[in-house]
Coordinates of C-alpha atoms in Angstrom, one line a residue:
Chain A
X1 CA -31.3 -28.1 19.1
X2 CA -32.7 -28.1 15.6
X3 CA -32.8 -26.0 12.5
X4 CA -35.7 -27.3 10.4
X5 CA -35.3 -31.0 10.6
X6 CA -31.5 -31.0 11.1
X7 CA -30.2 -31.7 14.6
X8 CA -27.5 -29.3 15.8
X9 CA -25.2 -31.0 18.2
X10 CA -24.4 -29.1 21.4
X11 CA -20.7 -28.9 20.9
X12 CA -18.0 -26.4 19.7
X13 CA -15.6 -25.8 16.9
X14 CA -12.1 -25.4 18.0
X15 CA -10.2 -22.6 16.1
X16 CA -6.7 -21.3 16.5
X17 CA -4.6 -18.2 16.1
X18 CA -3.0 -17.7 12.7
X19 CA -1.4 -14.8 10.9
X20 CA -2.8 -13.6 7.6
X21 CA -1.9 -11.2 4.8
X22 CA -4.2 -9.8 2.1
X23 CA -2.6 -9.7 -1.4
X24 CA -4.2 -7.7 -4.1
X25 CA -3.4 -9.0 -7.6
X26 CA -4.3 -6.9 -10.6
X27 CA -3.8 -7.4 -14.3
X28 CA -4.7 -6.1 -17.7
X29 CA -8.0 -8.0 -17.6
X30 CA -9.9 -10.4 -15.4
X31 CA -8.5 -13.5 -17.1
X32 CA -4.9 -12.8 -16.2
X33 CA -5.7 -11.6 -12.7
X34 CA -7.7 -14.8 -12.0
X35 CA -5.0 -17.0 -13.5
X36 CA -2.5 -15.4 -11.1
X37 CA -4.9 -15.6 -8.1
X38 CA -5.7 -19.2 -8.8
X39 CA -2.0 -20.2 -9.2
X40 CA -1.1 -18.4 -6.0
X41 CA -3.9 -20.1 -4.0
X42 CA -3.2 -23.6 -5.4
X43 CA -1.9 -26.3 -3.1
X44 CA -2.8 -24.2 0.0
X45 CA -5.5 -26.2 1.6
X46 CA -3.9 -26.9 5.0
X47 CA -0.9 -25.9 6.9
X48 CA -0.3 -29.5 7.7
X49 CA 1.0 -30.3 4.3
X50 CA 1.0 -27.1 2.3
X51 CA 2.8 -24.8 4.9
X52 CA 0.0 -22.2 4.4
X53 CA -3.7 -21.9 3.7
X54 CA -4.9 -19.5 1.0
X55 CA -8.0 -18.6 -1.0
X56 CA -9.5 -15.9 -3.1
X57 CA -11.3 -13.5 -0.8
X58 CA -13.1 -11.5 -3.4
X59 CA -13.1 -10.2 -7.0
X60 CA -12.2 -6.5 -7.3
X61 CA -13.5 -4.1 -9.9
X62 CA -11.1 -1.7 -11.5
X63 CA -12.3 1.2 -9.2
X64 CA -11.4 -0.8 -6.1
X65 CA -7.7 -1.6 -7.0
X66 CA -4.6 0.6 -6.5
X67 CA -3.8 0.8 -10.2
X68 CA -7.4 1.0 -11.5
X69 CA -7.2 -2.4 -13.2
X70 CA -9.4 -5.5 -12.5
X71 CA -8.1 -7.8 -9.8
X72 CA -8.6 -10.2 -6.9
X73 CA -8.0 -10.1 -3.2
X74 CA -6.3 -13.2 -1.9
X75 CA -5.9 -14.1 1.8
X76 CA -2.9 -16.2 2.9
X77 CA -2.8 -17.7 6.4
X78 CA 0.1 -19.3 8.3
X79 CA 0.9 -20.3 11.9
X80 CA 3.4 -17.5 12.5
X81 CA 4.5 -14.2 11.0
X82 CA 7.9 -15.4 9.9
X83 CA 6.6 -18.2 7.8
X84 CA 4.0 -15.9 6.3
X85 CA 6.8 -13.8 4.8
X86 CA 8.4 -16.9 3.3
X87 CA 5.2 -18.2 1.8
X88 CA 4.3 -14.8 0.3
X89 CA 7.8 -14.5 -1.3
X90 CA 7.5 -18.0 -2.7
X91 CA 4.0 -17.7 -4.0
X92 CA 4.1 -14.1 -5.3
X93 CA 7.5 -14.8 -6.9
X94 CA 6.4 -18.0 -8.6
X95 CA 2.7 -17.4 -9.3
X96 CA 2.1 -13.7 -9.6
X97 CA 5.3 -12.2 -10.9
X98 CA 5.4 -14.9 -13.6
X99 CA 1.9 -14.1 -14.8
X100 CA 1.8 -11.6 -17.7
X101 CA 0.7 -8.0 -16.9
X102 CA 0.2 -8.5 -13.2
X103 CA 1.0 -6.2 -10.3
X104 CA 0.8 -7.0 -6.6
X105 CA -0.1 -4.9 -3.6
X106 CA -0.6 -5.2 0.1
X107 CA -4.3 -5.3 0.9
X108 CA -4.7 -4.5 4.6
X109 CA -5.1 -0.7 5.1
X110 CA -5.2 -0.9 8.8
X111 CA -2.4 -3.3 9.5
X112 CA 0.0 -2.4 12.3
X113 CA 2.7 -5.0 11.5
X114 CA 4.4 -5.5 8.2
X115 CA 6.6 -8.1 6.5
X116 CA 9.2 -7.5 3.8
X117 CA 8.0 -9.2 0.6
X118 CA 8.7 -6.9 -2.4
X119 CA 12.0 -5.9 -0.8
X120 CA 13.1 -9.5 -1.1
X121 CA 11.7 -10.2 -4.5
X122 CA 13.4 -7.1 -5.9
X123 CA 16.7 -9.1 -6.2
X124 CA 15.2 -10.9 -9.1
X125 CA 15.8 -7.6 -10.9
X126 CA 19.5 -8.4 -10.8
X127 CA 20.4 -4.8 -10.1
X128 CA 18.1 -3.3 -12.7
X129 CA 15.2 -3.0 -10.2
X130 CA 14.0 0.5 -9.4
X131 CA 12.6 1.7 -6.1
X132 CA 9.8 4.3 -6.0
X133 CA 7.9 5.9 -3.2
X134 CA 4.4 7.2 -3.5
X135 CA 2.8 8.8 -0.5
X136 CA 5.8 7.6 1.5
X137 CA 5.1 4.0 0.6
X138 CA 7.9 2.1 -1.2
X139 CA 7.3 0.1 -4.3
X140 CA 9.7 -2.0 -6.4
X141 CA 9.7 -2.0 -10.2
X142 CA 11.3 -5.2 -11.4
X143 CA 12.0 -5.5 -15.2
X144 CA 10.3 -8.4 -16.8
X145 CA 9.6 -9.5 -20.4
X146 CA 6.4 -7.5 -20.8
X147 CA 7.6 -4.4 -19.0
X148 CA 7.7 -4.2 -15.3
X149 CA 6.4 -6.1 -12.3
X150 CA 5.5 -3.7 -9.6
X151 CA 5.0 -4.7 -6.0
X152 CA 4.8 -3.1 -2.5
X153 CA 8.0 -3.5 -0.5
X154 CA 6.1 -4.3 2.7
X155 CA 2.8 -6.2 3.2
X156 CA 0.6 -5.7 6.1
X157 CA -0.2 -8.7 8.3
X158 CA -2.7 -9.4 11.0
X159 CA -3.4 -11.9 13.7
X160 CA -6.3 -13.9 12.4
X161 CA -8.2 -17.1 13.1
X162 CA -8.0 -20.4 11.3
X163 CA -9.6 -23.8 11.7
X164 CA -13.2 -22.7 12.2
X165 CA -15.3 -25.7 11.1
X166 CA -18.5 -27.6 11.0
X167 CA -19.4 -31.1 9.9
X168 CA -22.5 -31.9 7.7
X169 CA -23.8 -35.4 8.3
X170 CA -26.2 -36.5 5.6
X171 CA -28.4 -39.5 4.8
X172 CA -26.6 -39.9 1.4
X173 CA -23.9 -38.4 -0.8
X174 CA -26.2 -36.4 -3.1
X175 CA -28.0 -34.5 -0.3
X176 CA -24.8 -33.9 1.6
X177 CA -23.0 -32.5 -1.5
X178 CA -26.0 -30.2 -2.2
X179 CA -26.0 -29.0 1.4
X180 CA -22.3 -28.3 1.5
X181 CA -22.6 -26.5 -1.9
X182 CA -25.5 -24.3 -0.7
X183 CA -23.5 -23.5 2.5
X184 CA -20.3 -22.6 0.6
X185 CA -22.1 -20.4 -1.9
X186 CA -23.5 -18.3 0.9
X187 CA -20.3 -18.2 2.9
X188 CA -18.2 -17.1 -0.1
X189 CA -20.1 -13.9 -0.1
X190 CA -18.6 -12.8 3.2
X191 CA -15.5 -10.7 2.9
X192 CA -12.5 -11.6 5.0
X193 CA -13.2 -15.3 4.9
X194 CA -11.7 -18.1 2.9
X195 CA -12.6 -21.7 2.6
X196 CA -9.2 -23.2 1.6
X197 CA -10.3 -26.7 0.6
X198 CA -11.5 -27.8 -2.9
X199 CA -14.8 -26.0 -3.5
X200 CA -14.7 -25.2 0.2
X201 CA -15.4 -28.8 1.4
X202 CA -13.2 -31.5 3.1
X203 CA -14.0 -35.2 3.0
X204 CA -10.8 -36.2 4.8
X205 CA -11.3 -34.4 8.1
X206 CA -8.4 -35.0 10.5
X207 CA -7.7 -35.5 14.1
X208 CA -4.5 -34.7 16.0
X209 CA -1.9 -37.5 16.0
X210 CA -2.0 -41.1 14.7
X211 CA -1.1 -44.6 15.8
X212 CA 1.9 -44.0 13.5
X213 CA 4.3 -41.9 15.5
X214 CA 5.7 -39.9 12.6
X215 CA 2.2 -38.5 11.6
X216 CA 1.0 -35.3 13.3
X217 CA -2.6 -35.8 11.9
X218 CA -4.7 -38.7 10.7
X219 CA -8.2 -39.4 9.6
X220 CA -10.8 -38.4 12.1
X221 CA -12.1 -42.0 12.2
X222 CA -15.1 -41.4 14.4
X223 CA -16.8 -39.6 11.5
X224 CA -16.0 -42.2 8.8
X225 CA -19.2 -44.0 7.9
X226 CA -17.3 -47.0 6.7
X227 CA -16.0 -47.6 10.2
X228 CA -19.3 -47.3 12.0
X229 CA -19.6 -51.0 12.6
X230 CA -15.9 -51.5 13.4
X231 CA -15.2 -48.9 16.1
X232 CA -16.9 -48.4 19.4
X233 CA -16.6 -44.6 19.5
X234 CA -18.1 -43.8 16.1
X235 CA -20.2 -40.6 16.2
X236 CA -21.9 -41.3 12.9
X237 CA -25.6 -41.8 13.5
X238 CA -27.3 -44.9 12.2
X239 CA -29.1 -43.1 9.3
X240 CA -26.1 -41.1 8.2
X241 CA -24.0 -42.4 5.3
X242 CA -21.9 -39.4 4.2
X243 CA -20.1 -36.7 6.3
X244 CA -18.3 -33.6 4.9
X245 CA -16.5 -30.8 6.7
X246 CA -16.3 -27.1 6.0
X247 CA -13.1 -25.4 7.2
X248 CA -13.0 -21.6 7.6
X249 CA -10.1 -19.2 8.0
X250 CA -10.9 -15.5 8.5
X251 CA -9.4 -12.2 9.5
X252 CA -11.1 -12.3 12.9
X253 CA -13.1 -14.6 15.2
X254 CA -16.2 -12.5 14.5
X255 CA -15.9 -13.3 10.8
X256 CA -15.5 -17.0 11.5
X257 CA -18.6 -16.9 13.6
X258 CA -20.5 -15.0 10.9
X259 CA -19.4 -17.5 8.2
X260 CA -20.3 -20.5 10.4
X261 CA -23.7 -19.1 11.2
X262 CA -24.5 -18.5 7.5
X263 CA -23.1 -21.9 6.5
X264 CA -24.9 -23.9 9.2
X265 CA -28.2 -22.3 8.4
X266 CA -27.8 -22.9 4.7
X267 CA -26.8 -26.5 5.2
X268 CA -29.7 -27.4 7.4
X269 CA -32.0 -28.9 4.9
X270 CA -33.8 -32.0 3.8
X271 CA -31.5 -35.0 3.9
X272 CA -29.1 -33.6 6.5
X273 CA -29.5 -35.4 9.7
X274 CA -27.0 -33.7 11.9
X275 CA -24.5 -30.8 12.0
X276 CA -21.7 -30.9 14.4
X277 CA -18.2 -29.5 14.8
X278 CA -14.6 -30.7 15.2
X279 CA -12.8 -30.1 18.5
X280 CA -10.0 -31.8 20.3
X281 CA -10.9 -31.0 23.9
X282 CA -9.1 -27.7 23.7
X283 CA -5.8 -29.2 22.7
X284 CA -5.7 -27.5 19.3
X285 CA -6.7 -23.8 19.7
X286 CA -7.6 -20.9 21.8
X287 CA -11.1 -20.2 20.3
X288 CA -14.2 -22.2 21.1
X289 CA -17.2 -21.4 18.9
X290 CA -20.3 -23.1 20.3
X291 CA -22.9 -24.1 17.8
X292 CA -25.7 -23.3 20.2
X293 CA -24.6 -19.6 19.9
X294 CA -25.0 -19.7 16.1
X295 CA -28.7 -20.7 15.8
Chain B
X1 CA -0.9 30.3 15.9
X2 CA -1.5 33.0 13.2
X3 CA 1.0 35.5 11.9
X4 CA 0.0 38.3 9.6
X5 CA 2.5 40.5 7.9
X6 CA 1.9 44.2 8.8
X7 CA 5.2 45.7 7.6
X8 CA 7.0 44.8 4.4
X9 CA 10.7 44.4 5.0
X10 CA 13.0 46.7 3.1
X11 CA 15.7 44.0 2.7
X12 CA 15.3 40.2 3.0
X13 CA 14.0 39.0 6.3
X14 CA 15.5 35.7 7.5
X15 CA 12.8 34.0 9.4
X16 CA 14.0 30.5 10.1
X17 CA 12.4 30.7 13.5
X18 CA 9.0 30.6 11.9
X19 CA 8.4 26.9 12.2
X20 CA 5.9 24.9 14.3
X21 CA 8.9 23.3 16.2
X22 CA 9.8 26.8 17.6
X23 CA 6.5 28.7 17.7
X24 CA 3.9 26.1 18.8
X25 CA 5.5 25.9 22.2
X26 CA 5.1 29.6 22.8
X27 CA 2.3 32.0 23.8
X28 CA 1.5 34.9 21.3
X29 CA 3.4 37.5 23.5
X30 CA 6.4 35.2 23.5
X31 CA 6.2 34.7 19.7
X32 CA 6.3 38.5 19.2
X33 CA 9.8 38.5 20.8
X34 CA 11.2 35.7 18.7
X35 CA 14.3 36.9 16.9
X36 CA 14.6 37.3 13.2
X37 CA 17.3 38.9 11.0
X38 CA 16.3 41.9 8.9
X39 CA 19.4 42.1 6.7
X40 CA 22.2 41.9 9.3
X41 CA 20.1 43.5 12.1
X42 CA 18.4 41.4 14.7
X43 CA 14.7 42.2 15.1
X44 CA 11.6 40.9 16.9
X45 CA 9.1 38.9 15.0
X46 CA 6.4 41.3 16.2
X47 CA 8.2 44.2 14.3
X48 CA 6.8 42.7 11.1
X49 CA 4.0 40.3 12.1
X50 CA 0.8 40.6 14.1
X51 CA 0.5 37.5 16.2
X52 CA -2.7 35.9 17.3
X53 CA -3.9 32.6 18.6
X54 CA -5.7 30.4 16.0
X55 CA -8.2 27.7 16.6
X56 CA -6.6 25.6 14.0
X57 CA -3.8 23.2 15.0
X58 CA -1.4 24.7 12.5
X59 CA 0.8 27.7 12.0
X60 CA -0.8 30.2 9.6
X61 CA 1.3 32.9 7.9
X62 CA -0.4 35.5 5.8
X63 CA 0.9 38.3 3.6
X64 CA 3.0 39.0 0.5
X65 CA 6.2 37.6 1.8
X66 CA 8.4 37.5 -1.3
X67 CA 11.2 39.1 0.7
X68 CA 11.0 36.7 3.6
X69 CA 13.4 33.7 3.5
X70 CA 13.8 30.5 5.4
X71 CA 10.3 30.0 6.7
X72 CA 10.0 26.4 7.8
X73 CA 13.7 25.9 7.9
X74 CA 14.8 22.7 9.8
X75 CA 11.1 21.9 10.4
X76 CA 10.6 18.4 11.7
X77 CA 6.8 18.1 12.2
X78 CA 3.6 20.0 12.2
X79 CA 2.0 22.1 9.5
X80 CA 2.5 25.6 8.1
X81 CA -0.2 27.2 5.9
X82 CA 1.1 30.2 4.0
X83 CA -1.5 32.4 2.3
X84 CA 0.4 34.7 0.0
X85 CA 3.6 34.6 -2.0
X86 CA 6.7 33.4 -0.2
X87 CA 10.4 34.1 -0.7
X88 CA 13.5 31.9 -1.1
X89 CA 14.7 29.0 1.0
X90 CA 11.3 27.9 2.2
X91 CA 11.6 24.6 4.1
X92 CA 15.4 24.6 4.0
X93 CA 16.7 21.4 5.5
X94 CA 13.3 20.3 6.7
X95 CA 13.0 16.7 7.8
X96 CA 9.3 16.4 8.3
X97 CA 5.9 18.1 8.5
X98 CA 3.9 19.8 5.8
X99 CA 4.0 23.3 4.3
X100 CA 1.2 24.5 2.0
X101 CA 1.6 27.7 0.1
X102 CA -1.4 29.3 -1.5
X103 CA 0.6 31.5 -3.8
X104 CA 3.9 31.6 -5.6
X105 CA 7.3 30.7 -4.2
X106 CA 10.7 32.2 -4.9
X107 CA 14.1 30.5 -5.7
X108 CA 15.9 27.8 -3.8
X109 CA 12.9 26.2 -2.3
X110 CA 13.7 23.2 0.0
X111 CA 17.4 23.1 -0.2
X112 CA 18.8 20.1 1.7
X113 CA 15.3 18.8 2.5
X114 CA 15.3 15.2 3.7
X115 CA 11.7 14.6 4.6
X116 CA 8.2 16.1 4.8
X117 CA 6.0 17.7 2.1
X118 CA 5.8 21.1 0.4
X119 CA 2.8 22.0 -1.7
X120 CA 2.8 25.2 -3.7
X121 CA -0.4 26.1 -5.5
X122 CA 1.3 28.8 -7.7
X123 CA 4.6 29.0 -9.5
X124 CA 8.1 28.3 -8.3
X125 CA 11.4 30.0 -9.0
X126 CA 14.9 28.7 -10.0
X127 CA 16.8 25.9 -8.3
X128 CA 13.9 24.3 -6.4
X129 CA 15.1 21.2 -4.5
X130 CA 18.6 21.8 -5.8
X131 CA 22.0 21.1 -4.3
X132 CA 24.0 24.1 -3.3
X133 CA 26.9 25.1 -5.5
X134 CA 29.7 22.6 -5.0
X135 CA 27.6 20.0 -3.3
X136 CA 27.0 16.6 -5.1
X137 CA 23.7 15.9 -3.2
X138 CA 20.9 18.3 -2.4
X139 CA 17.5 17.2 -1.4
X140 CA 17.6 13.6 0.0
X141 CA 13.9 12.9 0.6
X142 CA 10.4 14.2 0.9
X143 CA 7.9 15.4 -1.6
X144 CA 7.4 18.8 -3.4
X145 CA 4.3 19.6 -5.4
X146 CA 4.1 22.8 -7.5
X147 CA 0.9 23.2 -9.4
X148 CA 2.2 26.0 -11.6
X149 CA 5.4 26.5 -13.6
X150 CA 9.0 26.4 -12.3
X151 CA 12.2 27.9 -13.7
X152 CA 15.7 26.4 -14.2
X153 CA 17.6 23.6 -12.4
X154 CA 14.7 21.9 -10.7
X155 CA 16.0 19.0 -8.6
X156 CA 19.7 19.5 -9.3
X157 CA 21.6 16.7 -7.6
X158 CA 18.4 15.4 -5.9
X159 CA 18.2 12.0 -4.2
X160 CA 15.1 9.9 -3.3
X161 CA 12.7 12.8 -3.3
X162 CA 9.6 13.2 -5.4
X163 CA 8.7 16.4 -7.3
X164 CA 5.5 17.0 -9.2
X165 CA 5.1 20.1 -11.4
X166 CA 1.7 20.9 -12.9
X167 CA 3.1 23.3 -15.5
X168 CA 6.3 23.9 -17.4
X169 CA 10.0 23.6 -16.4
X170 CA 13.0 25.6 -17.3
X171 CA 16.3 24.3 -18.4
X172 CA 18.5 21.6 -16.7
X173 CA 15.6 19.9 -14.9
X174 CA 17.0 16.9 -13.0
X175 CA 20.6 17.8 -13.8
X176 CA 23.0 15.4 -12.0
X177 CA 20.0 13.6 -10.5
X178 CA 21.1 10.9 -8.1
X179 CA 17.7 9.2 -7.6
X180 CA 14.0 10.0 -7.0
X181 CA 11.3 11.2 -9.3
X182 CA 10.5 14.4 -11.2
X183 CA 7.2 14.6 -13.1
X184 CA 6.1 17.5 -15.1
X185 CA 2.9 18.0 -17.1
X186 CA 4.2 20.9 -19.2
X187 CA 7.0 21.5 -21.6
X188 CA 10.5 21.1 -20.3
X189 CA 13.5 23.2 -21.2
X190 CA 16.8 22.0 -22.7
X191 CA 19.3 19.5 -21.3
X192 CA 16.8 17.7 -19.1
X193 CA 18.5 14.9 -17.0
X194 CA 22.0 15.9 -18.0
X195 CA 24.4 13.9 -15.9
X196 CA 21.7 12.0 -14.2
X197 CA 22.9 8.7 -12.5
X198 CA 19.6 7.1 -11.5
X199 CA 16.1 8.3 -10.9
X200 CA 13.1 9.0 -13.2
X201 CA 12.0 12.1 -15.1
X202 CA 8.5 11.9 -16.5
X203 CA 7.3 14.3 -19.1
X204 CA 3.9 14.7 -20.7
X205 CA 4.9 17.3 -23.3
X206 CA 7.8 18.1 -25.6
X207 CA 11.2 17.1 -24.4
X208 CA 14.5 17.4 -26.2
X209 CA 16.5 14.2 -25.5
X210 CA 20.2 14.5 -25.1
X211 CA 22.3 12.4 -27.4
X212 CA 23.8 10.6 -24.4
X213 CA 20.4 8.9 -23.8
X214 CA 19.5 5.6 -25.5
X215 CA 16.0 4.5 -26.5
X216 CA 14.6 1.4 -24.8
X217 CA 10.9 0.8 -25.6
X218 CA 7.3 2.0 -25.7
X219 CA 5.2 0.7 -22.9
X220 CA 2.6 1.5 -20.2
X221 CA 4.3 1.5 -16.8
X222 CA 1.9 0.3 -14.1
X223 CA 3.9 2.5 -11.7
X224 CA 2.5 5.6 -13.5
X225 CA -1.0 4.5 -13.1
X226 CA -0.5 4.6 -9.3
X227 CA 1.4 7.9 -9.5
X228 CA -1.3 9.6 -11.6
X229 CA -4.0 8.4 -9.3
X230 CA -2.1 9.8 -6.3
X231 CA -1.6 13.2 -8.0
X232 CA -5.3 13.3 -8.9
X233 CA -6.2 12.6 -5.2
X234 CA -3.7 14.9 -3.7
X235 CA -3.6 18.0 -5.9
X236 CA -5.8 20.2 -8.0
X237 CA -3.6 19.8 -11.0
X238 CA -5.9 19.1 -14.0
X239 CA -4.6 16.6 -16.4
X240 CA -5.9 14.5 -19.2
X241 CA -7.1 11.0 -18.2
X242 CA -5.4 9.6 -21.3
X243 CA -2.1 9.8 -19.4
X244 CA -3.2 7.2 -16.9
X245 CA -3.5 4.4 -19.4
X246 CA -1.1 6.0 -21.9
X247 CA 2.0 4.6 -23.4
X248 CA 5.4 6.1 -22.7
X249 CA 8.7 6.1 -24.5
X250 CA 11.5 5.0 -22.2
X251 CA 15.0 6.4 -22.6
X252 CA 18.0 5.4 -20.4
X253 CA 20.8 7.7 -19.5
X254 CA 22.8 9.6 -18.9
X255 CA 25.6 7.6 -20.6
X256 CA 28.3 10.0 -19.4
X257 CA 27.3 8.8 -15.9
X258 CA 25.9 5.5 -14.6
X259 CA 23.4 5.3 -17.4
X260 CA 20.8 4.0 -14.9
X261 CA 18.4 6.9 -15.0
X262 CA 15.2 6.9 -17.1
X263 CA 13.2 9.4 -19.0
X264 CA 9.5 8.5 -19.5
X265 CA 8.0 10.6 -22.3
X266 CA 4.3 10.4 -23.1
X267 CA 3.6 9.1 -26.5
X268 CA 0.9 11.3 -28.1

């Protein structure tokens, strides 16, 4: 299979079930809203080491936010619903409530399950917090130095999909970086999708387990060009000298597929020898996304 | 179901059976035989109302019903649409559902309400959402919107509920308020919030502040941005957009009680 001159390997990406929440952060202006959104989504590349994966979903204009101020939609993913509540309480408490002028709202309008976030953060108000209901939805007003921090009591959560991925194998670093950048720029336009790694790309793609018993993940050595001559099972073609991975979390399997399709098409360009995907023989997740279905 | 008043009662008619909970299960002929109290005499609903089947999935009541009390009492679900003026005790002790009144309402609307919504497009009388005499708590939940003016003692002893008034209020608004929110766009009478423990009273016009309230600050509460947008979407109350991004003076009180209530007064 080929797109232009790039070979598409007949394999599949292995994705898995996650839980997600959409957090709407608003502020007096875009600068403060972005500062809070960036702080909240920092150190959230992988559940392996960060306990959650998070990213900015989209920028919101004033007419699209609950309080009519500019804002950002942030998506946060975890392995289970209980830990999602903990992560939201930590991250909103430390990164959003602390940021001047911000407010924080639950984003999913169609969620059927909810977790208590504002109802836990309210205790920061030390008894001076005020509860308010609008349209039968409870908010908390917590007194802070510049007035009040307002937050929904409950945040909607959904079953979602994490770990969608594809690998870009290029003839050199320059062409691979360009391809990954082109793919990411296109994928970022899709709502309901985040690419949690730096600029959306991963150079340290991982496999399950390690020769060291304490590690649950280690470098996916078969895609490391420096080991091509050392290991027998290397999957790096002879004319490939750089590999990069794109990891996708999304609100649904359909969104992961849409993002992968867009990304693979954009990344298939001069200097890219092969595009493949990471899977672990079905040991990691419930979703198999075949590359042949995306082209 | 549609009820149309054909005979004006000579004395107040107590019509607590007129709720979706009671009437929606019945056929029109059965509805006509539902019992009401005309003064102290038991009468049939059909003695005062024509009953017909309506295509709409709601209970419609039509006529000038200023002498008819307790419509929607104990209502738990469903919807009543009232076209005309309505008498006292509308929605008494209701726990859910929605009552819309296209007209004016009398005194003592929604006593002991704990849930649901009442929307009055005209004016309201005295003691709306108020606790009965001697009771420390009255309304304990739900939402009441009055697009016109109301008289004295709005939300006396109220807890948790929300009241929105498009026009002016009489005296003693939010007296002994336990919690919840009262917002008025017009001028308020004297002694607003007297004895309030918690809760919020929001005023966009002149307000005489009691000496037992203390001044906090001038700020722009984000909560009000949400609240004003909700009012704009849910009602036909016309208000100046400047309120949405406006600054409000915050006063805390009442110091003779817990001192945890707040008055938010628009700063012109």
